[in-house]
XYZ file of N, CA, C and O in Angstrom:
352
model
N -91.860 39.022 14.170
C -91.794 39.764 12.930
C -93.183 40.303 12.597
O -94.178 39.610 12.718
N -93.244 41.528 12.171
C -94.508 42.181 11.864
C -95.009 41.777 10.486
O -94.227 41.560 9.573
N -96.318 41.729 10.364
C -96.913 41.480 9.052
C -96.940 42.779 8.266
O -96.770 43.868 8.834
N -97.182 42.670 6.976
C -97.219 43.879 6.148
C -98.342 44.808 6.598
O -98.203 46.028 6.539
N -99.440 44.273 7.095
C -100.547 45.112 7.565
C -100.140 45.868 8.832
O -100.432 47.063 8.980
N -99.473 45.197 9.744
C -99.022 45.871 10.968
C -98.045 46.998 10.648
O -98.109 48.078 11.242
N -97.166 46.756 9.713
C -96.210 47.788 9.300
C -96.963 48.958 8.662
O -96.688 50.123 8.963
N -97.920 48.653 7.796
C -98.698 49.714 7.140
C -99.491 50.522 8.158
O -99.564 51.757 8.059
N -100.082 49.851 9.144
C -100.844 50.575 10.162
C -99.940 51.505 10.969
O -100.316 52.641 11.274
N -98.742 51.037 11.289
C -97.795 51.882 12.025
C -97.384 53.087 11.184
O -97.328 54.213 11.686
N -97.114 52.855 9.912
C -96.740 53.964 9.027
C -97.900 54.937 8.856
O -97.701 56.147 8.797
N -99.107 54.427 8.794
C -100.281 55.295 8.664
C -100.398 56.220 9.868
O -100.664 57.422 9.725
N -100.185 55.664 11.056
C -100.266 56.478 12.275
C -99.137 57.506 12.333
O -99.341 58.634 12.785
N -97.957 57.126 11.857
C -96.788 58.005 11.942
C -96.780 59.083 10.867
O -96.397 60.220 11.130
N -97.176 58.733 9.657
C -96.937 59.610 8.516
C -98.156 60.324 7.957
O -98.016 61.292 7.222
N -99.334 59.847 8.270
C -100.512 60.349 7.571
C -101.385 61.222 8.467
O -101.570 60.940 9.649
N -101.933 62.261 7.875
C -102.928 63.072 8.569
C -104.258 62.334 8.671
O -105.080 62.655 9.514
N -104.462 61.369 7.778
C -105.701 60.594 7.754
C -105.343 59.106 7.647
O -105.305 58.545 6.542
N -105.065 58.453 8.795
C -104.659 57.042 8.757
C -105.671 56.112 8.085
O -105.285 55.152 7.431
N -106.954 56.415 8.217
C -107.971 55.566 7.579
C -107.852 55.634 6.057
O -107.949 54.610 5.371
N -107.630 56.828 5.517
C -107.446 56.977 4.065
C -106.169 56.276 3.626
O -106.151 55.618 2.579
N -105.107 56.399 4.412
C -103.855 55.716 4.092
C -104.093 54.216 3.956
O -103.644 53.584 3.003
N -104.820 53.628 4.923
C -105.051 52.186 4.901
C -105.980 51.778 3.754
O -105.794 50.729 3.145
N -106.966 52.608 3.437
C -107.834 52.342 2.289
C -107.003 52.346 1.005
O -107.122 51.452 0.164
N -106.140 53.358 0.882
C -105.275 53.460 -0.300
C -104.284 52.296 -0.347
O -104.012 51.741 -1.415
N -103.747 51.902 0.814
C -102.809 50.768 0.882
C -103.477 49.501 0.353
O -102.915 48.786 -0.471
N -104.671 49.251 0.822
C -105.409 48.061 0.384
C -105.692 48.105 -1.116
O -105.538 47.100 -1.819
N -106.081 49.277 -1.595
C -106.355 49.412 -3.032
C -105.080 49.205 -3.847
O -105.113 48.565 -4.910
N -103.955 49.725 -3.370
C -102.683 49.539 -4.073
C -102.255 48.083 -4.091
O -101.785 47.561 -5.106
N -102.416 47.407 -2.959
C -102.093 45.978 -2.862
C -102.921 45.193 -3.876
O -102.394 44.374 -4.639
N -104.230 45.446 -3.888
C -105.125 44.715 -4.785
C -104.855 45.034 -6.249
O -104.920 44.148 -7.105
N -104.544 46.285 -6.546
C -104.235 46.656 -7.928
C -102.972 45.953 -8.412
O -102.916 45.465 -9.544
N -101.961 45.885 -7.544
C -100.725 45.184 -7.925
C -100.990 43.690 -8.108
O -100.436 43.063 -9.014
N -101.841 43.127 -7.263
C -102.172 41.703 -7.385
C -102.924 41.421 -8.681
O -102.721 40.377 -9.305
N -103.770 42.355 -9.093
C -104.545 42.181 -10.329
C -103.697 42.404 -11.568
O -104.023 41.919 -12.644
N -102.605 43.144 -11.426
C -101.758 43.469 -12.571
C -102.342 44.649 -13.326
O -103.369 45.206 -12.953
N -101.693 45.040 -14.369
C -102.184 46.151 -15.167
C -101.528 47.466 -14.791
O -100.528 47.514 -14.075
N -102.124 48.530 -15.256
C -101.591 49.878 -15.091
C -101.993 50.430 -13.730
O -103.169 50.736 -13.492
N -101.022 50.571 -12.835
C -101.317 51.057 -11.487
C -101.803 52.503 -11.501
O -102.704 52.866 -10.744
N -101.219 53.338 -12.357
C -101.653 54.735 -12.420
C -103.111 54.843 -12.848
O -103.872 55.637 -12.284
N -103.492 54.058 -13.834
C -104.880 54.089 -14.299
C -105.824 53.606 -13.199
O -106.889 54.184 -12.996
N -105.420 52.574 -12.489
C -106.267 52.064 -11.404
C -106.386 53.108 -10.291
O -107.487 53.344 -9.782
N -105.282 53.734 -9.913
C -105.312 54.761 -8.865
C -106.214 55.922 -9.269
O -106.984 56.428 -8.444
N -106.146 56.334 -10.517
C -106.999 57.426 -10.993
C -108.468 57.000 -10.989
O -109.347 57.789 -10.620
N -108.728 55.759 -11.360
C -110.105 55.255 -11.425
C -110.762 55.243 -10.045
O -111.944 55.521 -9.910
N -109.987 54.932 -9.005
C -110.544 54.883 -7.647
C -110.238 56.170 -6.871
O -110.437 56.227 -5.661
N -109.770 57.202 -7.576
C -109.508 58.527 -7.010
C -108.481 58.497 -5.877
O -108.649 59.160 -4.853
N -107.425 57.706 -6.057
C -106.351 57.619 -5.061
C -104.989 57.927 -5.668
O -103.962 57.589 -5.098
N -104.974 58.559 -6.830
C -103.712 58.849 -7.501
C -102.868 59.785 -6.628
O -103.335 60.808 -6.167
N -101.634 59.394 -6.390
C -100.716 60.178 -5.595
C -100.785 59.916 -4.098
O -100.000 60.474 -3.347
N -101.703 59.071 -3.661
C -101.790 58.751 -2.234
C -100.638 57.824 -1.857
O -100.406 56.805 -2.504
N -99.929 58.181 -0.799
C -98.776 57.389 -0.362
C -99.175 55.958 -0.030
O -98.442 55.015 -0.329
N -100.318 55.774 0.578
C -100.767 54.431 0.938
C -100.933 53.533 -0.280
O -100.608 52.351 -0.243
N -101.435 54.092 -1.385
C -101.615 53.303 -2.611
C -100.270 52.812 -3.122
O -100.094 51.637 -3.437
N -99.328 53.715 -3.166
C -97.992 53.379 -3.671
C -97.329 52.345 -2.762
O -96.728 51.377 -3.230
N -97.456 52.533 -1.451
C -96.849 51.593 -0.513
C -97.519 50.226 -0.584
O -96.854 49.199 -0.457
N -98.821 50.190 -0.784
C -99.513 48.913 -0.901
C -99.051 48.130 -2.120
O -98.800 46.925 -2.054
N -98.930 48.826 -3.249
C -98.452 48.169 -4.469
C -97.013 47.687 -4.294
O -96.671 46.559 -4.683
N -96.175 48.509 -3.687
C -94.777 48.127 -3.464
C -94.673 46.947 -2.504
O -93.854 46.042 -2.705
N -95.509 46.936 -1.477
C -95.483 45.833 -0.508
C -95.882 44.518 -1.166
O -95.268 43.478 -0.921
N -96.896 44.558 -2.030
C -97.292 43.334 -2.725
C -96.159 42.832 -3.606
O -95.825 41.648 -3.590
N -95.561 43.725 -4.351
C -94.470 43.319 -5.253
C -93.270 42.805 -4.475
O -92.628 41.850 -4.896
N -92.972 43.415 -3.344
C -91.844 42.953 -2.527
C -92.127 41.568 -1.951
O -91.238 40.720 -1.888
N -93.360 41.328 -1.557
C -93.699 40.029 -0.974
C -93.678 38.917 -2.016
O -93.315 37.796 -1.712
N -94.053 39.232 -3.234
C -94.128 38.196 -4.258
C -92.846 38.033 -5.060
O -92.729 37.106 -5.853
N -91.889 38.928 -4.870
C -90.635 38.851 -5.619
C -89.768 37.710 -5.094
O -89.876 37.304 -3.943
N -88.924 37.221 -5.956
C -87.937 36.224 -5.557
C -86.552 36.816 -5.768
O -86.404 37.845 -6.435
N -85.560 36.186 -5.213
C -84.193 36.675 -5.364
C -83.800 36.747 -6.837
O -83.077 37.642 -7.254
N -84.298 35.810 -7.648
C -83.955 35.814 -9.071
C -84.485 37.048 -9.781
O -83.940 37.470 -10.784
N -85.571 37.640 -9.261
C -86.133 38.831 -9.896
C -85.161 40.001 -9.867
O -85.304 40.946 -10.627
N -84.180 39.944 -8.978
C -83.316 41.085 -8.777
C -81.909 40.889 -9.334
O -81.040 41.694 -9.072
N -81.679 39.838 -10.096
C -80.387 39.647 -10.760
C -80.510 40.345 -12.117
O -81.181 39.851 -13.013
N -79.917 41.537 -12.245
C -80.087 42.307 -13.478
C -79.685 41.521 -14.716
O -78.624 40.909 -14.764
N -80.570 41.528 -15.677
C -80.291 40.885 -16.949
C -80.582 39.400 -16.995
O -80.516 38.794 -18.062
N -80.920 38.787 -15.866
C -81.223 37.357 -15.891
C -82.547 37.144 -16.628
O -83.400 38.033 -16.673
N -82.738 35.972 -17.216
C -83.998 35.718 -17.907
C -85.221 35.924 -16.994
O -86.224 36.490 -17.428
N -85.122 35.518 -15.740
C -86.244 35.693 -14.819
C -86.518 37.180 -14.577
O -87.677 37.605 -14.524
N -85.459 37.963 -14.461
C -85.621 39.397 -14.232
C -86.252 40.068 -15.452
O -87.182 40.873 -15.328
N -85.767 39.729 -16.628
C -86.300 40.316 -17.862
C -87.766 39.934 -18.029
O -88.608 40.791 -18.323
N -88.117 38.674 -17.806
C -89.508 38.246 -17.917
C -90.378 38.956 -16.892
O -91.507 39.358 -17.192
N -89.859 39.110 -15.693
C -90.600 39.785 -14.623
C -90.896 41.232 -15.009
O -92.023 41.706 -14.880
N -89.886 41.923 -15.497
C -90.074 43.325 -15.885
C -91.041 43.426 -17.065
O -91.950 44.245 -17.058
N -90.853 42.604 -18.061
C -91.749 42.645 -19.215
C -93.176 42.314 -18.822
O -94.121 42.911 -19.309
N -93.325 41.372 -17.898
C -94.659 41.010 -17.437
C -95.343 42.163 -16.733
O -96.525 42.404 -16.927
N -94.596 42.917 -15.929
C -95.178 44.054 -15.227
C -95.538 45.176 -16.189
O -96.528 45.856 -16.017
N -94.716 45.379 -17.187
C -94.972 46.475 -18.113
C -96.083 46.146 -19.098
O -96.812 47.013 -19.526
N -96.199 44.877 -19.469
C -97.194 44.485 -20.456
C -98.542 44.156 -19.827
O -99.522 44.027 -20.522
N -98.547 43.982 -18.512
C -99.776 43.550 -17.851
C -100.845 44.601 -17.902
O -100.671 45.733 -18.129
């Protein structure tokens, strides 16, 4: 099974004109999601707003840290998870 970095590197080679920028943006997106807060503001602050790698990095972090309970619509865990992401 591939790690998230191996998958990101493969996607960078396949989809990006600049794989190094994709991976830089991926790392920044991962770290921004780990830190919490406003992802758009963080992307703008580091001049990566709209970069696919940033978005994929943030999504990969959230997918790795999510639990099955996070995806049961309306469950207390799901509501807390969503509120936590929006308020962070």
